[in-house]
mmCIF file of N, CA, C and O in Angstrom:
data_model
loop_
_atom_site.group_PDB
_atom_site.id
_atom_site.type_symbol
_atom_site.label_atom_id
_atom_site.label_comp_id
_atom_site.label_asym_id
_atom_site.label_seq_id
_atom_site.Cartn_x
_atom_site.Cartn_y
_atom_site.Cartn_z
ATOM 1 N N MET A 1 9.935 37.806 19.988
ATOM 2 C CA MET A 1 8.536 38.092 20.224
ATOM 3 C C MET A 1 7.824 36.840 20.733
ATOM 4 O O MET A 1 8.065 35.754 20.231
ATOM 5 N N ILE A 2 6.968 37.028 21.711
ATOM 6 C CA ILE A 2 6.146 35.932 22.194
ATOM 7 C C ILE A 2 4.674 36.339 21.987
ATOM 8 O O ILE A 2 4.264 37.466 22.380
ATOM 9 N N ARG A 3 3.903 35.489 21.378
ATOM 10 C CA ARG A 3 2.462 35.701 21.246
ATOM 11 C C ARG A 3 1.785 34.794 22.231
ATOM 12 O O ARG A 3 1.887 33.570 22.156
ATOM 13 N N HIS A 4 1.080 35.375 23.143
ATOM 14 C CA HIS A 4 0.376 34.687 24.228
ATOM 15 C C HIS A 4 -1.107 34.632 23.823
ATOM 16 O O HIS A 4 -1.714 35.647 23.559
ATOM 17 N N THR A 5 -1.661 33.425 23.734
ATOM 18 C CA THR A 5 -3.072 33.249 23.354
ATOM 19 C C THR A 5 -3.760 32.352 24.354
ATOM 20 O O THR A 5 -3.143 31.444 24.928
ATOM 21 N N VAL A 6 -5.021 32.628 24.535
ATOM 22 C CA VAL A 6 -5.825 31.759 25.385
ATOM 23 C C VAL A 6 -7.213 31.689 24.764
ATOM 24 O O VAL A 6 -7.845 32.693 24.421
ATOM 25 N N ALA A 7 -7.694 30.455 24.577
ATOM 26 C CA ALA A 7 -9.082 30.211 24.127
ATOM 27 C C ALA A 7 -9.859 29.790 25.377
ATOM 28 O O ALA A 7 -9.335 29.012 26.204
ATOM 29 N N PHE A 8 -11.085 30.276 25.522
ATOM 30 C CA PHE A 8 -11.807 29.972 26.762
ATOM 31 C C PHE A 8 -13.311 30.008 26.585
ATOM 32 O O PHE A 8 -13.839 30.513 25.600
ATOM 33 N N ARG A 9 -13.956 29.445 27.571
ATOM 34 C CA ARG A 9 -15.436 29.423 27.666
ATOM 35 C C ARG A 9 -15.808 29.909 29.051
ATOM 36 O O ARG A 9 -15.240 29.452 30.048
ATOM 37 N N LEU A 10 -16.733 30.855 29.103
ATOM 38 C CA LEU A 10 -17.177 31.390 30.401
ATOM 39 C C LEU A 10 -18.307 30.543 30.991
ATOM 40 O O LEU A 10 -18.989 29.816 30.262
ATOM 41 N N LYS A 11 -18.512 30.682 32.266
ATOM 42 C CA LYS A 11 -19.629 30.021 32.954
ATOM 43 C C LYS A 11 -20.954 30.746 32.706
ATOM 44 O O LYS A 11 -21.994 30.207 32.991
ATOM 45 N N HIS A 12 -20.873 31.972 32.202
ATOM 46 C CA HIS A 12 -22.034 32.825 32.035
ATOM 47 C C HIS A 12 -22.788 32.512 30.729
ATOM 48 O O HIS A 12 -22.218 32.024 29.772
ATOM 49 N N LYS A 13 -24.068 32.828 30.751
ATOM 50 C CA LYS A 13 -24.922 32.673 29.569
ATOM 51 C C LYS A 13 -24.454 33.656 28.474
ATOM 52 O O LYS A 13 -24.083 34.798 28.734
ATOM 53 N N SER A 14 -24.484 33.191 27.257
ATOM 54 C CA SER A 14 -24.090 34.019 26.123
ATOM 55 C C SER A 14 -24.950 35.289 26.045
ATOM 56 O O SER A 14 -26.141 35.239 26.136
ATOM 57 N N GLY A 15 -24.249 36.421 25.882
ATOM 58 C CA GLY A 15 -24.925 37.703 25.815
ATOM 59 C C GLY A 15 -25.362 38.303 27.149
ATOM 60 O O GLY A 15 -25.939 39.392 27.161
ATOM 61 N N SER A 16 -25.079 37.600 28.234
ATOM 62 C CA SER A 16 -25.512 38.109 29.538
ATOM 63 C C SER A 16 -24.702 39.317 29.991
ATOM 64 O O SER A 16 -23.619 39.600 29.480
ATOM 65 N N ALA A 17 -25.245 40.007 30.970
ATOM 66 C CA ALA A 17 -24.559 41.141 31.562
ATOM 67 C C ALA A 17 -23.223 40.707 32.195
ATOM 68 O O ALA A 17 -22.212 41.414 32.143
ATOM 69 N N GLU A 18 -23.208 39.490 32.763
ATOM 70 C CA GLU A 18 -21.992 38.949 33.388
ATOM 71 C C GLU A 18 -20.904 38.740 32.371
ATOM 72 O O GLU A 18 -19.744 39.023 32.598
ATOM 73 N N GLU A 19 -21.301 38.177 31.198
ATOM 74 C CA GLU A 19 -20.346 37.966 30.123
ATOM 75 C C GLU A 19 -19.753 39.301 29.644
ATOM 76 O O GLU A 19 -18.540 39.452 29.511
ATOM 77 N N LYS A 20 -20.630 40.277 29.422
ATOM 78 C CA LYS A 20 -20.195 41.595 28.975
ATOM 79 C C LYS A 20 -19.264 42.247 29.986
ATOM 80 O O LYS A 20 -18.268 42.884 29.656
ATOM 81 N N SER A 21 -19.602 42.094 31.283
ATOM 82 C CA SER A 21 -18.755 42.658 32.342
ATOM 83 C C SER A 21 -17.399 42.022 32.366
ATOM 84 O O SER A 21 -16.361 42.715 32.506
ATOM 85 N N PHE A 22 -17.341 40.700 32.249
ATOM 86 C CA PHE A 22 -16.060 40.015 32.208
ATOM 87 C C PHE A 22 -15.161 40.525 31.078
ATOM 88 O O PHE A 22 -14.010 40.858 31.296
ATOM 89 N N LEU A 23 -15.754 40.608 29.884
ATOM 90 C CA LEU A 23 -14.968 41.046 28.720
ATOM 91 C C LEU A 23 -14.518 42.514 28.857
ATOM 92 O O LEU A 23 -13.398 42.860 28.512
ATOM 93 N N ALA A 24 -15.383 43.350 29.398
ATOM 94 C CA ALA A 24 -15.015 44.732 29.616
ATOM 95 C C ALA A 24 -13.894 44.865 30.639
ATOM 96 O O ALA A 24 -12.929 45.611 30.443
ATOM 97 N N ASP A 25 -13.977 44.091 31.728
ATOM 98 C CA ASP A 25 -12.981 44.143 32.727
ATOM 99 C C ASP A 25 -11.644 43.577 32.299
ATOM 100 O O ASP A 25 -10.596 43.948 32.789
ATOM 101 N N ALA A 26 -11.676 42.624 31.345
ATOM 102 C CA ALA A 26 -10.446 42.029 30.838
ATOM 103 C C ALA A 26 -9.611 43.039 30.041
ATOM 104 O O ALA A 26 -8.387 42.837 29.884
ATOM 105 N N LEU A 27 -10.196 44.131 29.613
ATOM 106 C CA LEU A 27 -9.445 45.143 28.883
ATOM 107 C C LEU A 27 -8.326 45.782 29.740
ATOM 108 O O LEU A 27 -7.379 46.359 29.196
ATOM 109 N N VAL A 28 -8.417 45.589 31.033
ATOM 110 C CA VAL A 28 -7.387 46.094 31.919
ATOM 111 C C VAL A 28 -5.995 45.480 31.580
ATOM 112 O O VAL A 28 -4.976 46.076 31.801
ATOM 113 N N LEU A 29 -6.037 44.270 31.029
ATOM 114 C CA LEU A 29 -4.763 43.595 30.687
ATOM 115 C C LEU A 29 -3.973 44.376 29.653
ATOM 116 O O LEU A 29 -2.754 44.321 29.606
ATOM 117 N N ALA A 30 -4.655 45.134 28.794
ATOM 118 C CA ALA A 30 -3.969 45.955 27.781
ATOM 119 C C ALA A 30 -3.210 47.099 28.412
ATOM 120 O O ALA A 30 -2.340 47.670 27.743
ATOM 121 N N ASN A 31 -3.498 47.419 29.644
ATOM 122 C CA ASN A 31 -2.839 48.526 30.336
ATOM 123 C C ASN A 31 -1.499 48.110 30.950
ATOM 124 O O ASN A 31 -0.775 48.978 31.467
ATOM 125 N N ILE A 32 -1.189 46.838 30.920
ATOM 126 C CA ILE A 32 0.110 46.404 31.480
ATOM 127 C C ILE A 32 1.159 46.811 30.490
ATOM 128 O O ILE A 32 1.080 46.528 29.289
ATOM 129 N N PRO A 33 2.204 47.520 30.943
ATOM 130 C CA PRO A 33 3.179 48.117 30.013
ATOM 131 C C PRO A 33 3.818 47.174 29.015
ATOM 132 O O PRO A 33 4.094 47.612 27.877
ATOM 133 N N SER A 34 4.061 45.959 29.333
ATOM 134 C CA SER A 34 4.773 45.070 28.385
ATOM 135 C C SER A 34 3.827 44.401 27.363
ATOM 136 O O SER A 34 4.278 43.753 26.434
ATOM 137 N N VAL A 35 2.531 44.582 27.510
ATOM 138 C CA VAL A 35 1.552 43.985 26.606
ATOM 139 C C VAL A 35 1.477 44.796 25.311
ATOM 140 O O VAL A 35 1.309 46.000 25.330
ATOM 141 N N ARG A 36 1.569 44.096 24.179
ATOM 142 C CA ARG A 36 1.418 44.700 22.837
ATOM 143 C C ARG A 36 0.271 44.000 22.115
ATOM 144 O O ARG A 36 0.106 42.784 22.247
ATOM 145 N N ASN A 37 -0.456 44.763 21.315
ATOM 146 C CA ASN A 37 -1.458 44.187 20.411
ATOM 147 C C ASN A 37 -2.491 43.284 21.106
ATOM 148 O O ASN A 37 -2.796 42.204 20.591
ATOM 149 N N PHE A 38 -3.012 43.750 22.215
ATOM 150 C CA PHE A 38 -4.038 42.976 22.907
ATOM 151 C C PHE A 38 -5.317 42.912 22.071
ATOM 152 O O PHE A 38 -5.779 43.934 21.569
ATOM 153 N N GLU A 39 -5.862 41.718 21.935
ATOM 154 C CA GLU A 39 -7.106 41.535 21.191
ATOM 155 C C GLU A 39 -8.064 40.602 21.974
ATOM 156 O O GLU A 39 -7.621 39.647 22.580
ATOM 157 N N GLN A 40 -9.338 40.915 21.903
ATOM 158 C CA GLN A 40 -10.372 40.011 22.350
ATOM 159 C C GLN A 40 -11.029 39.450 21.079
ATOM 160 O O GLN A 40 -11.356 40.231 20.181
ATOM 161 N N LEU A 41 -11.215 38.131 21.044
ATOM 162 C CA LEU A 41 -11.692 37.480 19.834
ATOM 163 C C LEU A 41 -12.861 36.576 20.158
ATOM 164 O O LEU A 41 -12.954 36.015 21.235
ATOM 165 N N ARG A 42 -13.746 36.443 19.171
ATOM 166 C CA ARG A 42 -14.863 35.522 19.306
ATOM 167 C C ARG A 42 -14.565 34.287 18.438
ATOM 168 O O ARG A 42 -14.236 34.389 17.249
ATOM 169 N N GLN A 43 -14.697 33.107 19.023
ATOM 170 C CA GLN A 43 -14.476 31.833 18.348
ATOM 171 C C GLN A 43 -15.560 31.619 17.293
ATOM 172 O O GLN A 43 -16.769 31.842 17.590
ATOM 173 N N THR A 44 -15.195 31.176 16.117
ATOM 174 C CA THR A 44 -16.184 30.929 15.054
ATOM 175 C C THR A 44 -16.226 29.458 14.610
ATOM 176 O O THR A 44 -17.168 29.022 13.956
ATOM 177 N N SER A 45 -15.230 28.691 14.988
ATOM 178 C CA SER A 45 -15.132 27.297 14.590
ATOM 179 C C SER A 45 -16.066 26.406 15.424
ATOM 180 O O SER A 45 -16.222 26.633 16.631
ATOM 181 N N ARG A 46 -16.604 25.368 14.796
ATOM 182 C CA ARG A 46 -17.386 24.390 15.540
ATOM 183 C C ARG A 46 -16.517 23.193 15.962
ATOM 184 O O ARG A 46 -17.035 22.203 16.444
ATOM 185 N N LYS A 47 -15.229 23.307 15.779
ATOM 186 C CA LYS A 47 -14.301 22.195 16.079
ATOM 187 C C LYS A 47 -13.965 22.105 17.577
ATOM 188 O O LYS A 47 -13.297 21.165 17.952
ATOM 189 N N ASN A 48 -14.403 23.097 18.375
ATOM 190 C CA ASN A 48 -14.159 22.996 19.836
ATOM 191 C C ASN A 48 -15.282 23.767 20.559
ATOM 192 O O ASN A 48 -16.086 24.419 19.898
ATOM 193 N N ASP A 49 -15.258 23.707 21.860
ATOM 194 C CA ASP A 49 -16.311 24.319 22.657
ATOM 195 C C ASP A 49 -15.960 25.684 23.208
ATOM 196 O O ASP A 49 -16.700 26.281 23.986
ATOM 197 N N PHE A 50 -14.788 26.223 22.827
ATOM 198 C CA PHE A 50 -14.402 27.525 23.332
ATOM 199 C C PHE A 50 -15.204 28.612 22.631
ATOM 200 O O PHE A 50 -15.664 28.467 21.485
ATOM 201 N N THR A 51 -15.430 29.738 23.325
ATOM 202 C CA THR A 51 -16.268 30.822 22.837
ATOM 203 C C THR A 51 -15.472 32.043 22.503
ATOM 204 O O THR A 51 -15.800 32.784 21.550
ATOM 205 N N PHE A 52 -14.432 32.339 23.274
ATOM 206 C CA PHE A 52 -13.667 33.554 23.125
ATOM 207 C C PHE A 52 -12.164 33.249 23.122
ATOM 208 O O PHE A 52 -11.713 32.177 23.471
ATOM 209 N N GLY A 53 -11.425 34.267 22.736
ATOM 210 C CA GLY A 53 -9.984 34.166 22.777
ATOM 211 C C GLY A 53 -9.383 35.523 23.128
ATOM 212 O O GLY A 53 -9.972 36.562 22.817
ATOM 213 N N PHE A 54 -8.235 35.497 23.822
ATOM 214 C CA PHE A 54 -7.444 36.690 24.028
ATOM 215 C C PHE A 54 -6.107 36.419 23.354
ATOM 216 O O PHE A 54 -5.601 35.294 23.399
ATOM 217 N N SER A 55 -5.579 37.426 22.750
ATOM 218 C CA SER A 55 -4.247 37.350 22.106
ATOM 219 C C SER A 55 -3.475 38.624 22.440
ATOM 220 O O SER A 55 -4.053 39.703 22.458
ATOM 221 N N MET A 56 -2.217 38.465 22.753
ATOM 222 C CA MET A 56 -1.345 39.604 23.025
ATOM 223 C C MET A 56 0.075 39.235 22.706
ATOM 224 O O MET A 56 0.401 38.030 22.585
ATOM 225 N N GLU A 57 0.909 40.222 22.542
ATOM 226 C CA GLU A 57 2.309 39.947 22.222
ATOM 227 C C GLU A 57 3.222 40.652 23.227
ATOM 228 O O GLU A 57 2.841 41.655 23.842
ATOM 229 N N PHE A 58 4.399 40.061 23.383
ATOM 230 C CA PHE A 58 5.430 40.634 24.221
ATOM 231 C C PHE A 58 6.707 40.693 23.430
ATOM 232 O O PHE A 58 6.969 39.831 22.599
ATOM 233 N N ASP A 59 7.519 41.684 23.692
ATOM 234 C CA ASP A 59 8.756 41.854 22.938
ATOM 235 C C ASP A 59 9.704 40.691 23.190
ATOM 236 O O ASP A 59 10.455 40.273 22.312
ATOM 237 N N ASP A 60 9.678 40.158 24.419
ATOM 238 C CA ASP A 60 10.611 39.113 24.805
ATOM 239 C C ASP A 60 10.130 38.425 26.076
ATOM 240 O O ASP A 60 9.089 38.745 26.623
ATOM 241 N N GLN A 61 10.908 37.460 26.506
ATOM 242 C CA GLN A 61 10.555 36.688 27.707
ATOM 243 C C GLN A 61 10.449 37.584 28.954
ATOM 244 O O GLN A 61 9.593 37.373 29.789
ATOM 245 N N ALA A 62 11.324 38.545 29.039
ATOM 246 C CA ALA A 62 11.300 39.457 30.174
ATOM 247 C C ALA A 62 9.943 40.214 30.253
ATOM 248 O O ALA A 62 9.356 40.350 31.343
ATOM 249 N N GLY A 63 9.445 40.658 29.102
ATOM 250 C CA GLY A 63 8.140 41.330 29.065
ATOM 251 C C GLY A 63 7.010 40.378 29.475
ATOM 252 O O GLY A 63 6.072 40.788 30.163
ATOM 253 N N TYR A 64 7.097 39.132 29.028
ATOM 254 C CA TYR A 64 6.086 38.148 29.374
ATOM 255 C C TYR A 64 6.150 37.852 30.885
ATOM 256 O O TYR A 64 5.082 37.747 31.529
ATOM 257 N N ASP A 65 7.317 37.793 31.441
ATOM 258 C CA ASP A 65 7.487 37.550 32.865
ATOM 259 C C ASP A 65 6.926 38.716 33.691
ATOM 260 O O ASP A 65 6.307 38.497 34.727
ATOM 261 N N VAL A 66 7.145 39.918 33.247
ATOM 262 C CA VAL A 66 6.580 41.096 33.924
ATOM 263 C C VAL A 66 5.029 41.019 33.922
ATOM 264 O O VAL A 66 4.414 41.267 34.932
ATOM 265 N N TYR A 67 4.455 40.648 32.813
ATOM 266 C CA TYR A 67 3.019 40.481 32.696
ATOM 267 C C TYR A 67 2.488 39.487 33.691
ATOM 268 O O TYR A 67 1.464 39.708 34.370
ATOM 269 N N ASN A 68 3.130 38.352 33.797
ATOM 270 C CA ASN A 68 2.663 37.276 34.648
ATOM 271 C C ASN A 68 2.554 37.663 36.135
ATOM 272 O O ASN A 68 1.709 37.154 36.855
ATOM 273 N N VAL A 69 3.439 38.536 36.574
ATOM 274 C CA VAL A 69 3.422 38.911 37.989
ATOM 275 C C VAL A 69 2.885 40.318 38.243
ATOM 276 O O VAL A 69 2.799 40.773 39.365
ATOM 277 N N HIS A 70 2.460 40.995 37.144
ATOM 278 C CA HIS A 70 1.939 42.346 37.299
ATOM 279 C C HIS A 70 0.642 42.337 38.140
ATOM 280 O O HIS A 70 -0.194 41.463 37.956
ATOM 281 N N PRO A 71 0.496 43.287 39.040
ATOM 282 C CA PRO A 71 -0.683 43.319 39.912
ATOM 283 C C PRO A 71 -2.017 43.334 39.177
ATOM 284 O O PRO A 71 -3.004 42.715 39.656
ATOM 285 N N LEU A 72 -2.112 43.966 38.015
ATOM 286 C CA LEU A 72 -3.356 43.976 37.262
ATOM 287 C C LEU A 72 -3.696 42.575 36.773
ATOM 288 O O LEU A 72 -4.863 42.167 36.777
ATOM 289 N N HIS A 73 -2.683 41.853 36.292
ATOM 290 C CA HIS A 73 -2.886 40.495 35.818
ATOM 291 C C HIS A 73 -3.257 39.537 36.958
ATOM 292 O O HIS A 73 -4.200 38.755 36.865
ATOM 293 N N VAL A 74 -2.486 39.648 38.015
ATOM 294 C CA VAL A 74 -2.715 38.780 39.172
ATOM 295 C C VAL A 74 -4.157 38.968 39.730
ATOM 296 O O VAL A 74 -4.859 38.012 39.994
ATOM 297 N N ALA A 75 -4.563 40.209 39.851
ATOM 298 C CA ALA A 75 -5.905 40.531 40.385
ATOM 299 C C ALA A 75 -7.002 40.044 39.394
ATOM 300 O O ALA A 75 -7.997 39.465 39.864
ATOM 301 N N PHE A 76 -6.769 40.213 38.076
ATOM 302 C CA PHE A 76 -7.804 39.773 37.097
ATOM 303 C C PHE A 76 -7.940 38.233 37.187
ATOM 304 O O PHE A 76 -9.062 37.718 37.196
ATOM 305 N N VAL A 77 -6.850 37.546 37.215
ATOM 306 C CA VAL A 77 -6.911 36.071 37.285
ATOM 307 C C VAL A 77 -7.582 35.631 38.554
ATOM 308 O O VAL A 77 -8.467 34.759 38.545
ATOM 309 N N ARG A 78 -7.231 36.189 39.670
ATOM 310 C CA ARG A 78 -7.791 35.809 40.974
ATOM 311 C C ARG A 78 -9.295 36.179 41.063
ATOM 312 O O ARG A 78 -10.099 35.320 41.477
ATOM 313 N N ASP A 79 -9.623 37.387 40.678
ATOM 314 C CA ASP A 79 -10.986 37.886 40.920
ATOM 315 C C ASP A 79 -11.991 37.605 39.834
ATOM 316 O O ASP A 79 -13.184 37.529 40.098
ATOM 317 N N ARG A 80 -11.518 37.425 38.609
ATOM 318 C CA ARG A 80 -12.449 37.229 37.504
ATOM 319 C C ARG A 80 -12.238 35.871 36.789
ATOM 320 O O ARG A 80 -13.170 35.145 36.593
ATOM 321 N N TRP A 81 -10.996 35.626 36.391
ATOM 322 C CA TRP A 81 -10.709 34.447 35.584
ATOM 323 C C TRP A 81 -11.030 33.137 36.321
ATOM 324 O O TRP A 81 -11.798 32.315 35.845
ATOM 325 N N VAL A 82 -10.458 32.967 37.475
ATOM 326 C CA VAL A 82 -10.631 31.706 38.231
ATOM 327 C C VAL A 82 -12.106 31.419 38.537
ATOM 328 O O VAL A 82 -12.603 30.336 38.260
ATOM 329 N N PRO A 83 -12.878 32.383 39.033
ATOM 330 C CA PRO A 83 -14.276 32.098 39.345
ATOM 331 C C PRO A 83 -15.217 32.023 38.150
ATOM 332 O O PRO A 83 -16.271 31.442 38.236
ATOM 333 N N GLU A 84 -14.806 32.630 36.994
ATOM 334 C CA GLU A 84 -15.781 32.788 35.910
ATOM 335 C C GLU A 84 -15.499 31.998 34.649
ATOM 336 O O GLU A 84 -16.377 31.891 33.789
ATOM 337 N N VAL A 85 -14.284 31.447 34.512
ATOM 338 C CA VAL A 85 -13.956 30.690 33.290
ATOM 339 C C VAL A 85 -14.186 29.215 33.509
ATOM 340 O O VAL A 85 -13.691 28.629 34.483
ATOM 341 N N ALA A 86 -14.997 28.625 32.646
ATOM 342 C CA ALA A 86 -15.311 27.211 32.762
ATOM 343 C C ALA A 86 -14.217 26.324 32.254
ATOM 344 O O ALA A 86 -13.975 25.242 32.812
ATOM 345 N N ASP A 87 -13.540 26.713 31.164
ATOM 346 C CA ASP A 87 -12.490 25.898 30.588
ATOM 347 C C ASP A 87 -11.645 26.778 29.696
ATOM 348 O O ASP A 87 -12.131 27.788 29.131
ATOM 349 N N PHE A 88 -10.349 26.430 29.524
ATOM 350 C CA PHE A 88 -9.477 27.220 28.685
ATOM 351 C C PHE A 88 -8.316 26.418 28.160
ATOM 352 O O PHE A 88 -7.997 25.352 28.719
ATOM 353 N N LEU A 89 -7.695 26.942 27.144
ATOM 354 C CA LEU A 89 -6.465 26.382 26.576
ATOM 355 C C LEU A 89 -5.553 27.538 26.298
ATOM 356 O O LEU A 89 -5.899 28.463 25.554
ATOM 357 N N GLU A 90 -4.393 27.499 26.909
ATOM 358 C CA GLU A 90 -3.402 28.590 26.745
ATOM 359 C C GLU A 90 -2.263 28.076 25.858
ATOM 360 O O GLU A 90 -1.749 26.970 26.085
ATOM 361 N N ILE A 91 -1.899 28.867 24.862
ATOM 362 C CA ILE A 91 -0.795 28.517 23.985
ATOM 363 C C ILE A 91 0.064 29.770 23.771
ATOM 364 O O ILE A 91 -0.476 30.838 23.459
ATOM 365 N N ASP A 92 1.362 29.607 23.904
ATOM 366 C CA ASP A 92 2.291 30.711 23.693
ATOM 367 C C ASP A 92 3.213 30.355 22.554
ATOM 368 O O ASP A 92 3.695 29.185 22.469
ATOM 369 N N TYR A 93 3.425 31.299 21.645
ATOM 370 C CA TYR A 93 4.185 31.051 20.433
ATOM 371 C C TYR A 93 5.376 32.003 20.334
ATOM 372 O O TYR A 93 5.314 33.136 20.789
ATOM 373 N N THR A 94 6.423 31.523 19.684
ATOM 374 C CA THR A 94 7.479 32.397 19.170
ATOM 375 C C THR A 94 7.612 32.090 17.668
ATOM 376 O O THR A 94 7.227 31.010 17.207
ATOM 377 N N ARG A 95 8.136 33.051 16.952
ATOM 378 C CA ARG A 95 8.306 32.854 15.515
ATOM 379 C C ARG A 95 9.387 31.806 15.247
ATOM 380 O O ARG A 95 10.377 31.710 15.950
ATOM 381 N N LEU A 96 9.193 31.060 14.151
ATOM 382 C CA LEU A 96 10.223 30.086 13.718
ATOM 383 C C LEU A 96 11.374 30.805 13.072
ATOM 384 O O LEU A 96 11.195 31.853 12.490
#
């Protein structure tokens, strides 16, 4: 199992229509067949400047690879992520 996580901060004002639209449109990632347990999370710690997080799981590396090249993921990254995300940190985990 691979857990893919990303913490990020948007360029949009908190609570804005643009922020809400971004988060709503990101739900498309849950429709990619290899994605399991997709979650959108709100950051609560004051230890960093990130505001949101996405978390999802894949059964294996092959599923993660399918996700990375899937047209829904590629389009979301190109059309929404790149122009609208101010900063992010991506971390992928496997169980020990």
